[in-house]
N, CA, C and O atoms as a Tinker XYZ file with bonds, in Angstrom:
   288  protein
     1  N     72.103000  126.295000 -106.525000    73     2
     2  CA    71.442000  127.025000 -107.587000    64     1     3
     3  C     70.084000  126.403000 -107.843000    63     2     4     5
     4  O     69.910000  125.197000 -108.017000    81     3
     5  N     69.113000  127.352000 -107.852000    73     3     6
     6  CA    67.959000  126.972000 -108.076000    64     5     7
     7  C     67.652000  126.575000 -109.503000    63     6     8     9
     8  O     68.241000  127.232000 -110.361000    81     7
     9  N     66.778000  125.548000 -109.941000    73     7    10
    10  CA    66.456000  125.389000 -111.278000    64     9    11
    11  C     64.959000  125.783000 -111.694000    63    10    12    13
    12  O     64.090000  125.343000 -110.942000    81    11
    13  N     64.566000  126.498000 -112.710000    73    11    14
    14  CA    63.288000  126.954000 -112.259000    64    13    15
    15  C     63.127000  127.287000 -114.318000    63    14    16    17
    16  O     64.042000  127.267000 -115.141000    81    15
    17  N     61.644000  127.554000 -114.550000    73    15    18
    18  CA    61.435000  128.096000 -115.881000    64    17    19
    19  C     62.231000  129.755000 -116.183000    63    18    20    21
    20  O     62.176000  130.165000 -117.343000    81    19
    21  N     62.863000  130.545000 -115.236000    73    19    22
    22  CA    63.514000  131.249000 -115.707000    64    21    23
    23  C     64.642000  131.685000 -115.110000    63    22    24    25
    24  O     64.740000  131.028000 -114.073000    81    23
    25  N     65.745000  132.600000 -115.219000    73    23    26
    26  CA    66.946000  132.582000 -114.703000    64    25    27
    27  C     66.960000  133.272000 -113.387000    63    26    28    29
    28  O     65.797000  133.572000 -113.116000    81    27
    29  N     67.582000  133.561000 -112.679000    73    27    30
    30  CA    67.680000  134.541000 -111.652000    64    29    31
    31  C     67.724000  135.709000 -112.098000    63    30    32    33
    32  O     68.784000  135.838000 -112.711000    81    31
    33  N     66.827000  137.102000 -112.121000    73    31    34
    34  CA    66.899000  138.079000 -112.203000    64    33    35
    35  C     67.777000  138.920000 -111.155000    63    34    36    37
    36  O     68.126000  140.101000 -111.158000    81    35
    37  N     67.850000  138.578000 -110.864000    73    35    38
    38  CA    69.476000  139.540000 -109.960000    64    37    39
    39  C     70.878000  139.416000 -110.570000    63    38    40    41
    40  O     71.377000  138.463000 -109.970000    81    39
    41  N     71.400000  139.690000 -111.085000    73    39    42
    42  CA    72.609000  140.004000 -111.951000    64    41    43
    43  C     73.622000  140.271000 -111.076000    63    42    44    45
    44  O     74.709000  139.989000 -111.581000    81    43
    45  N     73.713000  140.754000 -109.831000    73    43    46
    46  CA    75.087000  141.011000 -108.700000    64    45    47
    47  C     75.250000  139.601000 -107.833000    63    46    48    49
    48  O     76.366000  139.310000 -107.403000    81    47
    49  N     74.212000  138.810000 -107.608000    73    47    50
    50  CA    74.515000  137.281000 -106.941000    64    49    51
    51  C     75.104000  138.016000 -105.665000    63    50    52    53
    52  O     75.039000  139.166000 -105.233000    81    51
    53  N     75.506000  137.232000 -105.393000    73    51    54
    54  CA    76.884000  137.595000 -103.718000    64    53    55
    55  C     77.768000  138.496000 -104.089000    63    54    56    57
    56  O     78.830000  138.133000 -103.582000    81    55
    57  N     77.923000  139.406000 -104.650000    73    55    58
    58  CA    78.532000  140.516000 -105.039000    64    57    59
    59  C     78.709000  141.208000 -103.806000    63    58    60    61
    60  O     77.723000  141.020000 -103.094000    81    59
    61  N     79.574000  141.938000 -103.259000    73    59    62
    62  CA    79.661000  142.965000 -102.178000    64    61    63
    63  C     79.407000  144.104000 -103.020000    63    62    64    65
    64  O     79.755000  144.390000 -104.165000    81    63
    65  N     78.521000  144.831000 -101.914000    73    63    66
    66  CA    78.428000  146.485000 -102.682000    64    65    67
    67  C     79.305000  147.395000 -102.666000    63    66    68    69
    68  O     78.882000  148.523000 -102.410000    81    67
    69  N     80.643000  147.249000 -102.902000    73    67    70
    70  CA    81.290000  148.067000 -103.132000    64    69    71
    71  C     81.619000  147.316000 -104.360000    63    70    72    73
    72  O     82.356000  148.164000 -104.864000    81    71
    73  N     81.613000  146.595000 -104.990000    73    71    74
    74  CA    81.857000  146.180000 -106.294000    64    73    75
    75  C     80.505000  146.470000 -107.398000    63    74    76    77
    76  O     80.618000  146.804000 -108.578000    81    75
    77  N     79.650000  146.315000 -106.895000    73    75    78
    78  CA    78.695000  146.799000 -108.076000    64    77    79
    79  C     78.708000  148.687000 -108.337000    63    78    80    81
    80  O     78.851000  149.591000 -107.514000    81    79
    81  N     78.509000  148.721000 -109.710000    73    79    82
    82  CA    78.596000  149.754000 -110.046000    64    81    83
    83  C     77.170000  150.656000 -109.927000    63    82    84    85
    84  O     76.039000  150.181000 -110.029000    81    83
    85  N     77.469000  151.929000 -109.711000    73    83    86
    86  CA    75.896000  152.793000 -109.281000    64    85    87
    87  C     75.327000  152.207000 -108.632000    63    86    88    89
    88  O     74.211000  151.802000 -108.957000    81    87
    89  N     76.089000  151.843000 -107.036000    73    87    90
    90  CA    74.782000  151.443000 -106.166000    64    89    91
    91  C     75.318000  153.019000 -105.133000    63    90    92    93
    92  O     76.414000  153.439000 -104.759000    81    91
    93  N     74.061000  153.449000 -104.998000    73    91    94
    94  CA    73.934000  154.529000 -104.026000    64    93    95
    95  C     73.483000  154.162000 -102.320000    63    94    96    97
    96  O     73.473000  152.968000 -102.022000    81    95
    97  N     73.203000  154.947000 -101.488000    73    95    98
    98  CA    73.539000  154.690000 -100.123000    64    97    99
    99  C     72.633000  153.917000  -99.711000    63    98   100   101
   100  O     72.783000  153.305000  -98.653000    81    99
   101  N     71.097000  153.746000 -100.751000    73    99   102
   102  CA    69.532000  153.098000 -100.177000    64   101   103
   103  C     69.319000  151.928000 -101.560000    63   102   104   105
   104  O     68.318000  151.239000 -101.753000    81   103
   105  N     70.326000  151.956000 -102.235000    73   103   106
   106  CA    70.793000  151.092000 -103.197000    64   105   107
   107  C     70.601000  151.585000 -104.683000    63   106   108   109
   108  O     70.166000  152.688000 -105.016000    81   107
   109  N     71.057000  150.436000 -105.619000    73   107   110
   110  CA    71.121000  150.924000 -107.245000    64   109   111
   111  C     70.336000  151.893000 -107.661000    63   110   112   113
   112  O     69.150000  151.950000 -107.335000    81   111
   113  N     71.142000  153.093000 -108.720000    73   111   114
   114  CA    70.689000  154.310000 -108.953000    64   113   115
   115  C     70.946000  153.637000 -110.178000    63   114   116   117
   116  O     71.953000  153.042000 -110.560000    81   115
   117  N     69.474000  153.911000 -110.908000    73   115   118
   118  CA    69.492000  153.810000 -112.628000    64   117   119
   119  C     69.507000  152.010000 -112.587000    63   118   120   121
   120  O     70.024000  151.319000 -113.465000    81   119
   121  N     69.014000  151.635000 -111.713000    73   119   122
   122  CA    69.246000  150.031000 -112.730000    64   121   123
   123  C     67.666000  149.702000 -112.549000    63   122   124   125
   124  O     66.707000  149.928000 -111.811000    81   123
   125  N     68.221000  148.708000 -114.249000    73   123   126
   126  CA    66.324000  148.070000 -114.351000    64   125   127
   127  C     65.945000  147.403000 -113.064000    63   126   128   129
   128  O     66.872000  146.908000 -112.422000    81   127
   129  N     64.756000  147.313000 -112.597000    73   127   130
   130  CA    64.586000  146.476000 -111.535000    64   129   131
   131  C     63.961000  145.477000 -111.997000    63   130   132   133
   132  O     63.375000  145.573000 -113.075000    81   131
   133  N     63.960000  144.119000 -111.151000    73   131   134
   134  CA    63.544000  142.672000 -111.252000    64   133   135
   135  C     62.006000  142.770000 -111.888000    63   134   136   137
   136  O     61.636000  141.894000 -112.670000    81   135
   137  N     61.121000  143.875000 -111.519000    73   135   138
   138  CA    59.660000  143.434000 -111.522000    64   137   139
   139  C     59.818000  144.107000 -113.036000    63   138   140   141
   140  O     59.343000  143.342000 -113.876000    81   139
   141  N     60.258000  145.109000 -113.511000    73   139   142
   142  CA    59.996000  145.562000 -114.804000    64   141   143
   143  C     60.788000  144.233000 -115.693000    63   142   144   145
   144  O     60.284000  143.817000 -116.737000    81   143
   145  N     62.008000  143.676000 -115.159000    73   143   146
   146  CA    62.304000  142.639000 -116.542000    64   145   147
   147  C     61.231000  141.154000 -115.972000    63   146   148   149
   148  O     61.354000  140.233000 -116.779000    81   147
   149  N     60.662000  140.947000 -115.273000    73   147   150
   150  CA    59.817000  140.363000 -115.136000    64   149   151
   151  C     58.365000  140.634000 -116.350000    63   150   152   153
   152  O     57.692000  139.874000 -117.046000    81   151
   153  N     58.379000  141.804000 -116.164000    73   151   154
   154  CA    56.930000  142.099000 -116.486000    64   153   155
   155  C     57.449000  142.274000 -118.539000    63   154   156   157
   156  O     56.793000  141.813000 -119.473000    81   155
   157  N     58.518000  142.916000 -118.620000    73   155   158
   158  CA    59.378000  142.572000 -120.202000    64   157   159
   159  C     58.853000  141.582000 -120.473000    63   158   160   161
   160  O     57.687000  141.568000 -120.868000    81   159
   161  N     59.521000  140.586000 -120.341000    73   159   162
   162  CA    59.410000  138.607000 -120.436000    64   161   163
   163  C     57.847000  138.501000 -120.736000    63   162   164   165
   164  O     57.410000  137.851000 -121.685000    81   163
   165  N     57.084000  139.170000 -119.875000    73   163   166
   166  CA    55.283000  138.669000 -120.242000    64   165   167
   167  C     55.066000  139.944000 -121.358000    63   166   168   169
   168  O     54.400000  139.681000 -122.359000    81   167
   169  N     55.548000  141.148000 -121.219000    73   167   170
   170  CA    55.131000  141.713000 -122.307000    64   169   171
   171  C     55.268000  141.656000 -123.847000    63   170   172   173
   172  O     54.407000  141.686000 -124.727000    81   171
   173  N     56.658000  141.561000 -123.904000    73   171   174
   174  CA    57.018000  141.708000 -125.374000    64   173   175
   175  C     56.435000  139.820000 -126.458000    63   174   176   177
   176  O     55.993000  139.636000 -127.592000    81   175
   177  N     56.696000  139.102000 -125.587000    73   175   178
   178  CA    55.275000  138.149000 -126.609000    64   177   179
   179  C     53.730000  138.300000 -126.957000    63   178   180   181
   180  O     53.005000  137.835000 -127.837000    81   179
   181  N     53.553000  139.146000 -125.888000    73   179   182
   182  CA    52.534000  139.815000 -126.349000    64   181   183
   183  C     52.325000  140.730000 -127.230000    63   182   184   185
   184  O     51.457000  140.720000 -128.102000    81   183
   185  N     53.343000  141.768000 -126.960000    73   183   186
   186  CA    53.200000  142.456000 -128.152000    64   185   187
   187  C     53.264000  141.812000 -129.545000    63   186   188   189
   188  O     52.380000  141.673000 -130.390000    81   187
   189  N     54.787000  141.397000 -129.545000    73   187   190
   190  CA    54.780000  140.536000 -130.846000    64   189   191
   191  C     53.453000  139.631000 -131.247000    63   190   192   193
   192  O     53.486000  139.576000 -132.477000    81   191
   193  N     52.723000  139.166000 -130.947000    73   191   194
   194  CA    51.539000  138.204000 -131.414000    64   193   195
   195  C     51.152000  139.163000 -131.682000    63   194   196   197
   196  O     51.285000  139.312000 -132.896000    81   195
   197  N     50.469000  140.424000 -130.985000    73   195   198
   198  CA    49.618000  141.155000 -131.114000    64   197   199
   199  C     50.095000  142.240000 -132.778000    63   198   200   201
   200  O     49.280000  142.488000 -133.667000    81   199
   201  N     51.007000  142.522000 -132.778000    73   199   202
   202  CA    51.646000  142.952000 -134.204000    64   201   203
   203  C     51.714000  141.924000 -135.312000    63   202   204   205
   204  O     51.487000  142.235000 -136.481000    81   203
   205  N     51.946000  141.012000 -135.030000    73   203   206
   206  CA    52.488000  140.482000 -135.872000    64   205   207
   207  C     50.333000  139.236000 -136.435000    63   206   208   209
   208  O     50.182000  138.444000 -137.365000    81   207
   209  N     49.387000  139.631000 -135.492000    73   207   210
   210  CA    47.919000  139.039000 -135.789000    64   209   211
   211  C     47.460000  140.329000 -136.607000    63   210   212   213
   212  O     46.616000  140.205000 -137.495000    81   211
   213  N     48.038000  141.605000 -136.292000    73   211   214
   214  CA    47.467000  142.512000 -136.989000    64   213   215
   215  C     48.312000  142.850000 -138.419000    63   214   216   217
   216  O     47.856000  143.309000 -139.466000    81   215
   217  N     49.516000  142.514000 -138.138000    73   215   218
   218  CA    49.865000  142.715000 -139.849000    64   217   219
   219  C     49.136000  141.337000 -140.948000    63   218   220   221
   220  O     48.715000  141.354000 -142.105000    81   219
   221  N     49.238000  140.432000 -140.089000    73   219   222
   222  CA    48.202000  139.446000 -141.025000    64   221   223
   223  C     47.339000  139.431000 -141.475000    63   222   224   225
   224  O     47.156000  138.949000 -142.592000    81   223
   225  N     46.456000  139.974000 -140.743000    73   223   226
   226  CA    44.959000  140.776000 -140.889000    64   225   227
   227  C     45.087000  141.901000 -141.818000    63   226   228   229
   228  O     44.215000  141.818000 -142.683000    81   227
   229  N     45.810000  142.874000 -141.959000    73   227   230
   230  CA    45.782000  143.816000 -142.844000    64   229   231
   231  C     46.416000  143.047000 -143.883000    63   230   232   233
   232  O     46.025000  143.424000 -144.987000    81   231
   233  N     47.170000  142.197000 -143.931000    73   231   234
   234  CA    47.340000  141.671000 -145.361000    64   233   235
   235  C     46.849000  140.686000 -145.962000    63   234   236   237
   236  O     47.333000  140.262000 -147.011000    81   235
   237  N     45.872000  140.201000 -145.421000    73   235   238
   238  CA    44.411000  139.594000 -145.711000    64   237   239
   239  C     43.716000  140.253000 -146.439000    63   238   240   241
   240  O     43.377000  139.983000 -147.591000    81   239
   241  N     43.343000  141.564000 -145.536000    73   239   242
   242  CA    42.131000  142.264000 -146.015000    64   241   243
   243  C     42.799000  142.857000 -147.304000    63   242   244   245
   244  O     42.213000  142.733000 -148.380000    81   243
   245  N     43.913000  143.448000 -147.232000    73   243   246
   246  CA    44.412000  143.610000 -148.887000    64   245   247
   247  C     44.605000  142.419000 -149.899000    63   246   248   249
   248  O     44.201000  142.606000 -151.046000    81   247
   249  N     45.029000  141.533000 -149.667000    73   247   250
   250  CA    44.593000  140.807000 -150.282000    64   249   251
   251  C     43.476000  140.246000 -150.890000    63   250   252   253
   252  O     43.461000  140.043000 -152.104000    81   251
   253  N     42.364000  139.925000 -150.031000    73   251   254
   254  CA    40.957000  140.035000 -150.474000    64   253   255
   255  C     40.323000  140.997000 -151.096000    63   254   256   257
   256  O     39.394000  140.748000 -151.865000    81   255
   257  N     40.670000  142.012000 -150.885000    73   255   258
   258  CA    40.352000  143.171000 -151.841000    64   257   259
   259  C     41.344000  143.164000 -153.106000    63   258   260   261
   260  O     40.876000  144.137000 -153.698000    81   259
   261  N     42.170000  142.815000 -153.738000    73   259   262
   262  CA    43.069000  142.820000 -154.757000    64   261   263
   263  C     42.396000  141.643000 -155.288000    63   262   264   265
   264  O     42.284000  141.712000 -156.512000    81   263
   265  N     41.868000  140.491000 -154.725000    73   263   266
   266  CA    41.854000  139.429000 -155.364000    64   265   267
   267  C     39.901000  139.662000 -156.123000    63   266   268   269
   268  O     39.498000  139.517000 -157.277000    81   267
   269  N     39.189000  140.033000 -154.912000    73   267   270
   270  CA    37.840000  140.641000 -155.430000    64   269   271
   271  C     37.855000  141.596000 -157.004000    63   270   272   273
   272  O     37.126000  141.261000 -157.938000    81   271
   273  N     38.695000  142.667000 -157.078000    73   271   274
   274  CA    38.721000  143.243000 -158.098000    64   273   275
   275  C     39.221000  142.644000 -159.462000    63   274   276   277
   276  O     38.886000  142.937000 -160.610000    81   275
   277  N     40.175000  141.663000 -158.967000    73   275   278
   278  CA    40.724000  141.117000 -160.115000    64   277   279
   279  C     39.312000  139.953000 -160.651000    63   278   280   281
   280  O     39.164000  139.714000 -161.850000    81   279
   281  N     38.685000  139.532000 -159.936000    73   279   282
   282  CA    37.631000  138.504000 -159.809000    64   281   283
   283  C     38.002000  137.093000 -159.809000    63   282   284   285
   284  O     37.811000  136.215000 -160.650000    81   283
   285  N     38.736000  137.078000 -158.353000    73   283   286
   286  CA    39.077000  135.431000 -158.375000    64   285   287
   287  C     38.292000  135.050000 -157.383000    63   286   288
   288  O     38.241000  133.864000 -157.057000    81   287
């Protein structure tokens, strides 16, 4: 077993193909493939920072504006 910063994306290992489920004749019908949960893993921290820099920012700028009117 390899040791590495992330797990093995293949989920069947040494599995024979008659044991995995929905594999068709040129292989798996309907399953996520390796490069999209690859590309998951780099996306969704991105997103999250990216949501989560912009809700800060909008609750800054409301804030600064609530605090301007009040005159602090």
């Amino acid at each position: 077993m390899r040791l590495g910063l992330f797990t093995d994306l293949s989920l069947h290992g040494d599995l024979p193909a008659r044991a995995q489920p929905g594999i068709g004749e040129w292989g798996p019908e309907r399953v996520v493939t390796t490069r999209s949960k690859r590309r998951a893993r780099v996306l969704w921290p991105l997103v999250f920072t990216v949501v989560a820099t912009a809700l800060f920012a909008v609750g800054y700028a409301i804030f600064r504006l609530i605090a301007d009117a009040v005159g602090l």
